[in-house]
mmCIF file of C-alpha atoms in Angstrom:
data_model
loop_
_atom_site.group_PDB
_atom_site.id
_atom_site.type_symbol
_atom_site.label_atom_id
_atom_site.label_comp_id
_atom_site.label_asym_id
_atom_site.label_seq_id
_atom_site.Cartn_x
_atom_site.Cartn_y
_atom_site.Cartn_z
ATOM 1 C CA MET O 1 27.789 27.457 1.935
ATOM 2 C CA SER O 2 28.546 28.896 5.405
ATOM 3 C CA THR O 3 24.890 29.491 5.962
ATOM 4 C CA ILE O 4 24.161 25.931 6.607
ATOM 5 C CA TYR O 5 27.335 25.115 8.586
ATOM 6 C CA LYS O 6 28.336 26.229 12.099
ATOM 7 C CA SER O 7 31.884 26.586 10.928
ATOM 8 C CA GLU O 8 34.141 26.898 7.506
ATOM 9 C CA ALA O 9 36.115 24.234 9.099
ATOM 10 C CA GLY O 10 33.486 21.944 10.005
ATOM 11 C CA ALA O 11 32.102 22.655 6.302
ATOM 12 C CA ASN O 12 35.574 21.795 5.155
ATOM 13 C CA GLU O 13 35.445 18.400 7.212
ATOM 14 C CA ILE O 14 32.106 17.489 5.868
ATOM 15 C CA GLN O 15 33.192 17.971 2.280
ATOM 16 C CA GLN O 16 36.423 16.142 2.906
ATOM 17 C CA ARG O 17 34.585 12.967 3.848
ATOM 18 C CA TYR O 18 32.045 13.723 1.190
ATOM 19 C CA GLN O 19 34.870 13.494 -1.463
ATOM 20 C CA GLU O 20 36.279 10.358 0.037
ATOM 21 C CA ALA O 21 32.973 8.828 -0.420
ATOM 22 C CA LEU O 22 32.470 10.074 -4.255
ATOM 23 C CA SER O 23 35.799 8.797 -4.768
ATOM 24 C CA ALA O 24 34.712 5.046 -3.728
ATOM 25 C CA TRP O 25 31.522 5.098 -5.643
ATOM 26 C CA PRO O 26 31.194 1.334 -6.764
ATOM 27 C CA VAL O 27 30.204 1.821 -10.482
ATOM 28 C CA PRO O 28 31.309 4.469 -13.299
ATOM 29 C CA ALA O 29 29.355 7.752 -12.610
ATOM 30 C CA GLU O 30 29.159 10.955 -14.251
ATOM 31 C CA HIS O 31 29.096 14.069 -12.353
ATOM 32 C CA ILE O 32 26.773 16.787 -13.351
ATOM 33 C CA ARG O 33 26.044 20.123 -12.304
ATOM 34 C CA LEU O 34 22.809 21.884 -13.287
ATOM 35 C CA PRO O 35 21.409 25.659 -12.888
ATOM 36 C CA THR O 36 18.371 25.590 -11.267
ATOM 37 C CA ARG O 37 16.427 28.805 -9.990
ATOM 38 C CA GLU O 38 17.481 27.610 -6.484
ATOM 39 C CA GLY O 39 21.280 27.731 -7.523
ATOM 40 C CA GLU O 40 23.454 24.843 -8.929
ATOM 41 C CA THR O 41 22.319 21.183 -8.118
ATOM 42 C CA PHE O 42 24.951 18.321 -7.883
ATOM 43 C CA VAL O 43 23.721 14.899 -9.596
ATOM 44 C CA ILE O 44 25.464 11.795 -10.075
ATOM 45 C CA ALA O 45 24.440 9.508 -13.139
ATOM 46 C CA SER O 46 25.122 5.603 -13.145
ATOM 47 C CA GLY O 47 23.993 3.215 -15.265
ATOM 48 C CA PRO O 48 23.263 2.860 -18.826
ATOM 49 C CA GLU O 49 22.382 5.958 -20.495
ATOM 50 C CA ASP O 50 19.278 3.863 -22.425
ATOM 51 C CA ALA O 51 17.872 2.525 -19.154
ATOM 52 C CA PRO O 52 14.826 3.993 -17.598
ATOM 53 C CA PRO O 53 15.333 6.811 -15.238
ATOM 54 C CA LEU O 54 15.279 6.581 -11.633
ATOM 55 C CA LEU O 55 15.642 9.535 -9.404
ATOM 56 C CA LEU O 56 17.070 9.217 -6.181
ATOM 57 C CA LEU O 57 16.479 11.758 -3.164
ATOM 58 C CA HIS O 58 18.316 11.139 0.219
ATOM 59 C CA GLY O 59 17.018 12.885 3.574
ATOM 60 C CA SER O 60 18.030 15.848 5.791
ATOM 61 C CA GLY O 61 21.569 15.793 6.883
ATOM 62 C CA ALA O 62 23.017 13.450 4.047
ATOM 63 C CA ASN O 63 24.100 13.673 0.559
ATOM 64 C CA THR O 64 24.495 11.136 -2.262
ATOM 65 C CA SER O 65 26.715 8.802 -0.464
ATOM 66 C CA LEU O 66 23.546 7.469 1.386
ATOM 67 C CA TRP O 67 23.101 5.182 -1.958
ATOM 68 C CA GLN O 68 26.385 3.760 -2.067
ATOM 69 C CA ASP O 69 25.088 0.250 -0.999
ATOM 70 C CA ASP O 70 22.300 0.377 -3.197
ATOM 71 C CA ILE O 71 23.587 1.916 -6.468
ATOM 72 C CA ALA O 72 25.405 -1.008 -7.969
ATOM 73 C CA SER O 73 22.591 -3.330 -8.048
ATOM 74 C CA TRP O 74 19.890 -0.515 -8.986
ATOM 75 C CA SER O 75 22.297 1.074 -11.822
ATOM 76 C CA ARG O 76 22.257 -2.630 -13.501
ATOM 77 C CA HIS O 77 18.715 -1.954 -14.478
ATOM 78 C CA PHE O 78 18.091 1.889 -14.633
ATOM 79 C CA ARG O 79 20.088 5.105 -15.324
ATOM 80 C CA THR O 80 20.299 6.331 -11.543
ATOM 81 C CA TYR O 81 20.356 10.018 -11.060
ATOM 82 C CA ALA O 82 21.434 10.570 -7.439
ATOM 83 C CA VAL O 83 20.640 14.194 -6.344
ATOM 84 C CA ASP O 84 22.547 16.380 -3.687
ATOM 85 C CA VAL O 85 19.511 18.024 -2.007
ATOM 86 C CA ILE O 86 19.593 21.788 -2.251
ATOM 87 C CA GLY O 87 20.379 22.863 1.553
ATOM 88 C CA GLU O 88 21.846 19.797 2.491
ATOM 89 C CA PRO O 89 25.599 18.950 3.275
ATOM 90 C CA GLY O 90 26.391 17.673 -0.454
ATOM 91 C CA ARG O 91 27.589 20.014 -3.300
ATOM 92 C CA SER O 92 24.393 21.665 -4.413
ATOM 93 C CA ALA O 93 23.546 25.236 -3.151
ATOM 94 C CA PRO O 94 22.603 26.102 0.474
ATOM 95 C CA SER O 95 19.261 27.164 -0.763
ATOM 96 C CA ARG O 96 16.038 26.270 1.375
ATOM 97 C CA PRO O 97 13.255 27.706 -0.072
ATOM 98 C CA PRO O 98 10.036 27.288 2.320
ATOM 99 C CA LEU O 99 8.580 23.890 2.039
ATOM 100 C CA ALA O 100 4.832 24.901 2.189
ATOM 101 C CA SER O 101 4.935 26.046 -1.308
ATOM 102 C CA GLU O 102 5.504 25.018 -4.915
ATOM 103 C CA ALA O 103 9.356 25.727 -4.965
ATOM 104 C CA SER O 104 10.661 22.337 -4.265
ATOM 105 C CA ALA O 105 8.549 21.228 -7.079
ATOM 106 C CA LEU O 106 9.419 23.733 -9.556
ATOM 107 C CA TRP O 107 13.209 23.152 -8.602
ATOM 108 C CA LEU O 108 12.889 19.457 -9.288
ATOM 109 C CA ASP O 109 11.105 20.366 -12.588
ATOM 110 C CA GLU O 110 14.517 22.003 -13.527
ATOM 111 C CA VAL O 111 16.590 19.267 -12.443
ATOM 112 C CA LEU O 112 14.440 16.830 -14.594
ATOM 113 C CA LYS O 113 14.583 19.361 -17.673
ATOM 114 C CA GLY O 114 18.395 19.813 -17.066
ATOM 115 C CA LEU O 115 18.664 15.821 -16.995
ATOM 116 C CA GLY O 116 16.590 15.423 -20.043
ATOM 117 C CA ILE O 117 13.740 13.462 -18.303
ATOM 118 C CA THR O 118 10.089 13.559 -19.111
ATOM 119 C CA ASN O 119 9.006 11.073 -16.271
ATOM 120 C CA THR O 120 10.553 8.957 -13.959
ATOM 121 C CA SER O 121 10.689 6.596 -11.081
ATOM 122 C CA ILE O 122 11.714 8.137 -7.632
ATOM 123 C CA VAL O 123 13.026 6.437 -4.437
ATOM 124 C CA GLY O 124 12.973 9.065 -1.499
ATOM 125 C CA MET O 125 13.979 8.793 2.017
ATOM 126 C CA SER O 126 12.989 10.950 5.097
ATOM 127 C CA LEU O 127 13.160 14.605 3.537
ATOM 128 C CA GLY O 128 13.710 13.112 0.468
ATOM 129 C CA GLY O 129 10.492 10.909 0.913
ATOM 130 C CA TRP O 130 8.562 14.207 1.457
ATOM 131 C CA LEU O 131 10.231 15.866 -1.610
ATOM 132 C CA ALA O 132 9.271 12.695 -3.876
ATOM 133 C CA LEU O 133 5.688 12.712 -2.321
ATOM 134 C CA ASP O 134 5.308 16.516 -2.922
ATOM 135 C CA TYR O 135 6.323 16.178 -6.418
ATOM 136 C CA ALA O 136 4.206 12.956 -6.980
ATOM 137 C CA THR O 137 1.207 14.704 -5.687
ATOM 138 C CA ARG O 138 1.767 18.179 -7.812
ATOM 139 C CA ARG O 139 3.138 16.359 -10.885
ATOM 140 C CA PRO O 140 1.646 12.473 -11.012
ATOM 141 C CA GLN O 141 1.756 12.145 -14.447
ATOM 142 C CA ARG O 142 5.498 12.553 -14.262
ATOM 143 C CA VAL O 143 6.124 9.994 -11.910
ATOM 144 C CA THR O 144 6.228 6.266 -13.129
ATOM 145 C CA ARG O 145 6.814 4.378 -9.560
ATOM 146 C CA LEU O 146 7.122 5.860 -6.177
ATOM 147 C CA ALA O 147 9.300 4.158 -3.368
ATOM 148 C CA LEU O 148 9.210 5.802 -0.099
ATOM 149 C CA LEU O 149 11.540 5.203 3.065
ATOM 150 C CA CYS O 150 10.626 6.681 6.342
ATOM 151 C CA PRO O 151 8.726 9.544 4.267
ATOM 152 C CA GLY O 152 8.089 12.614 6.105
ATOM 153 C CA GLY O 153 4.624 14.529 5.431
ATOM 154 C CA VAL O 154 2.140 11.525 6.149
ATOM 155 C CA GLY O 155 2.433 10.281 9.968
ATOM 156 C CA ARG O 156 2.970 12.990 12.676
ATOM 157 C CA GLN O 157 6.301 14.238 12.907
ATOM 158 C CA LYS O 158 7.929 13.909 16.554
ATOM 159 C CA MET O 159 9.436 17.322 17.188
ATOM 160 C CA GLY O 160 10.763 16.379 20.880
ATOM 161 C CA LEU O 161 13.929 15.173 18.807
ATOM 162 C CA VAL O 162 14.596 18.737 17.646
ATOM 163 C CA PHE O 163 14.595 19.743 21.253
ATOM 164 C CA THR O 164 17.024 16.817 22.023
ATOM 165 C CA PHE O 165 19.414 17.915 19.498
ATOM 166 C CA LEU O 166 19.448 21.490 20.879
ATOM 167 C CA LEU O 167 19.945 20.048 24.877
ATOM 168 C CA LEU O 168 23.116 18.044 23.557
ATOM 169 C CA ARG O 169 24.509 20.544 21.648
ATOM 170 C CA PRO O 170 26.774 21.935 24.147
ATOM 171 C CA PHE O 171 28.210 18.399 24.968
ATOM 172 C CA GLY O 172 30.253 18.425 21.488
ATOM 173 C CA ARG O 173 31.241 14.980 20.020
ATOM 174 C CA ARG O 174 29.473 13.118 22.703
ATOM 175 C CA GLY O 175 26.442 15.128 22.521
ATOM 176 C CA ALA O 176 26.173 14.846 18.537
ATOM 177 C CA LEU O 177 26.715 11.020 19.096
ATOM 178 C CA ARG O 178 23.934 10.515 21.400
ATOM 179 C CA SER O 179 21.646 12.813 19.035
ATOM 180 C CA ALA O 180 22.715 10.778 16.179
ATOM 181 C CA ARG O 181 21.834 7.385 17.863
ATOM 182 C CA ALA O 182 18.444 9.099 19.255
ATOM 183 C CA ALA O 183 17.283 10.209 15.771
ATOM 184 C CA THR O 184 18.345 6.951 13.792
ATOM 185 C CA GLY O 185 18.132 4.409 16.045
ATOM 186 C CA LEU O 186 21.606 2.906 14.899
ATOM 187 C CA ASP O 187 22.966 1.212 18.068
ATOM 188 C CA THR O 188 24.969 -1.870 16.941
ATOM 189 C CA PRO O 189 28.403 -2.567 16.759
ATOM 190 C CA GLN O 190 27.790 -3.306 13.162
ATOM 191 C CA THR O 191 26.362 0.154 12.334
ATOM 192 C CA ARG O 192 28.879 1.993 14.507
ATOM 193 C CA HIS O 193 30.550 3.484 11.398
ATOM 194 C CA LEU O 194 27.109 4.913 10.107
ATOM 195 C CA LEU O 195 26.367 6.256 13.460
ATOM 196 C CA ASP O 196 29.901 7.968 13.465
ATOM 197 C CA HIS O 197 29.336 9.429 10.045
ATOM 198 C CA VAL O 198 25.988 11.044 11.171
ATOM 199 C CA SER O 199 27.546 12.131 14.257
ATOM 200 C CA LEU O 200 30.446 13.975 12.438
ATOM 201 C CA THR O 201 27.817 15.736 9.968
ATOM 202 C CA PHE O 202 25.555 17.007 12.601
ATOM 203 C CA ARG O 203 28.654 18.266 14.692
ATOM 204 C CA HIS O 204 29.035 20.884 12.124
ATOM 205 C CA PHE O 205 25.875 21.005 10.054
ATOM 206 C CA LYS O 206 22.708 23.065 11.018
ATOM 207 C CA PRO O 207 19.745 21.021 10.064
ATOM 208 C CA ARG O 208 16.472 22.233 8.967
ATOM 209 C CA THR O 209 14.097 23.017 11.993
ATOM 210 C CA GLU O 210 11.017 23.834 9.710
ATOM 211 C CA ARG O 211 8.046 21.119 10.239
ATOM 212 C CA LEU O 212 7.448 19.278 7.106
ATOM 213 C CA PRO O 213 3.846 20.043 5.934
ATOM 214 C CA VAL O 214 1.473 17.060 6.321
ATOM 215 C CA PHE O 215 -0.050 16.029 3.010
ATOM 216 C CA PRO O 216 -3.964 16.103 3.291
ATOM 217 C CA ASP O 217 -5.877 13.037 2.159
ATOM 218 C CA SER O 218 -6.834 14.819 -0.998
ATOM 219 C CA ALA O 219 -3.093 15.197 -2.116
ATOM 220 C CA LEU O 220 -2.535 11.487 -1.148
ATOM 221 C CA ARG O 221 -5.324 10.375 -3.481
ATOM 222 C CA ARG O 222 -3.552 11.802 -6.544
ATOM 223 C CA LEU O 223 -0.998 9.053 -6.175
ATOM 224 C CA THR O 224 -2.372 6.464 -8.894
ATOM 225 C CA MET O 225 1.162 5.245 -9.790
ATOM 226 C CA PRO O 226 2.616 2.130 -7.882
ATOM 227 C CA VAL O 227 3.936 3.292 -4.352
ATOM 228 C CA LEU O 228 5.808 1.645 -1.900
ATOM 229 C CA VAL O 229 6.241 2.747 1.503
ATOM 230 C CA THR O 230 8.720 1.125 3.797
ATOM 231 C CA ALA O 231 9.336 2.552 7.615
ATOM 232 C CA GLY O 232 10.538 1.414 10.971
ATOM 233 C CA ALA O 233 7.946 0.758 13.522
ATOM 234 C CA ARG O 234 10.510 2.294 16.176
ATOM 235 C CA ASP O 235 11.212 5.647 13.949
ATOM 236 C CA ALA O 236 11.940 8.321 16.231
ATOM 237 C CA MET O 237 11.281 11.094 13.670
ATOM 238 C CA PHE O 238 7.820 10.227 12.512
ATOM 239 C CA ASP O 239 4.779 8.484 13.647
ATOM 240 C CA SER O 240 5.111 5.369 11.236
ATOM 241 C CA ALA O 241 1.929 3.305 12.414
ATOM 242 C CA GLU O 242 0.330 6.545 11.495
ATOM 243 C CA THR O 243 1.865 6.933 7.931
ATOM 244 C CA ALA O 244 0.778 3.112 7.302
ATOM 245 C CA ARG O 245 -2.638 3.938 8.359
ATOM 246 C CA ARG O 246 -2.918 6.900 6.046
ATOM 247 C CA ILE O 247 -1.496 5.272 3.237
ATOM 248 C CA HIS O 248 -3.530 2.120 3.402
ATOM 249 C CA ARG O 249 -6.734 4.494 3.552
ATOM 250 C CA CYS O 250 -5.737 6.968 0.926
ATOM 251 C CA VAL O 251 -3.642 4.800 -1.356
ATOM 252 C CA PRO O 252 -5.121 1.592 -1.242
ATOM 253 C CA HIS O 253 -3.158 0.100 -3.968
ATOM 254 C CA ALA O 254 0.088 0.705 -2.539
ATOM 255 C CA THR O 255 2.485 -1.522 -0.598
ATOM 256 C CA VAL O 256 3.408 -0.955 3.014
ATOM 257 C CA ASN O 257 6.005 -2.392 4.652
ATOM 258 C CA LEU O 258 6.072 -1.618 8.619
ATOM 259 C CA LEU O 259 9.479 -2.953 9.851
ATOM 260 C CA PRO O 260 8.722 -3.999 13.724
ATOM 261 C CA ASP O 261 12.388 -3.872 14.870
ATOM 262 C CA ALA O 262 13.496 -0.876 12.721
ATOM 263 C CA GLY O 263 14.363 2.921 13.416
ATOM 264 C CA HIS O 264 14.292 5.737 11.160
ATOM 265 C CA ALA O 265 17.824 4.575 9.476
ATOM 266 C CA LEU O 266 16.605 1.625 7.136
ATOM 267 C CA LEU O 267 19.331 -0.727 6.006
ATOM 268 C CA ASP O 268 19.112 -3.495 3.776
ATOM 269 C CA GLN O 269 16.231 -2.467 1.441
ATOM 270 C CA THR O 270 18.196 -2.702 -2.005
ATOM 271 C CA ALA O 271 16.559 -5.825 -3.031
ATOM 272 C CA SER O 272 12.631 -5.104 -2.020
ATOM 273 C CA VAL O 273 12.929 -1.434 -3.755
ATOM 274 C CA LEU O 274 14.740 -2.915 -6.683
ATOM 275 C CA SER O 275 11.713 -5.759 -6.856
ATOM 276 C CA PHE O 276 9.381 -3.082 -6.561
ATOM 277 C CA LEU O 277 10.945 -0.760 -9.375
ATOM 278 C CA ARG O 278 11.048 -3.624 -11.861
ATOM 279 C CA GLY O 279 7.356 -4.374 -11.135
#
């Protein structure tokens, strides 16, 4: 795991915080460890076992705790599977296969096989949105509904933020806090606890620097399932206006919500996503 952390002590601090979050999971849950070609993958399953499946894919620098505010609502209607994405600060393997390949889709094939899922709805945020899009464009017959929150791979990625992280790295805790604020757009007293969590992670975690591959129009046109895209107009990571334009053009049946005052971290989307998932 040391390959994705700056130090062993930092890895331990992140994992301790994660354990606290898992202990506070708001509904009964099953912890599943699946062997895959990329190493072990950790999944939290919640909700009725006979309910329709729903796969949850978080973003970079995150883990399944991202979904804690959503899971109580969503798991009443779905068997939710919150996946710790490989190469991120959760409990899955630190593997980071090249994104410009079929490796991520093959990994998700094995995750779904291990869970006994033939097809599923997917919710993905940021990097998780990219992974969900990648899978849905390669395996459209396996995805019943696709909900994307500030997804990568559609609008232009604003790489300038990577340099902000690098420039502020020498400033320790203060630099990490400024980097987290710039990346997420979280800058209110109400979101300070979230900002502190992101800041802690990026003080100790080495984020991916690989640019997310952009999906060509031909790939986006393979999205024949119902699609919801929600993005913040003030997103510092991706060009959300371009994301909206391309989805409107290539996936005309999709629902696109461009939130004028939101940044990259999208809050309070539980009800709108659930309404879409339930059709």
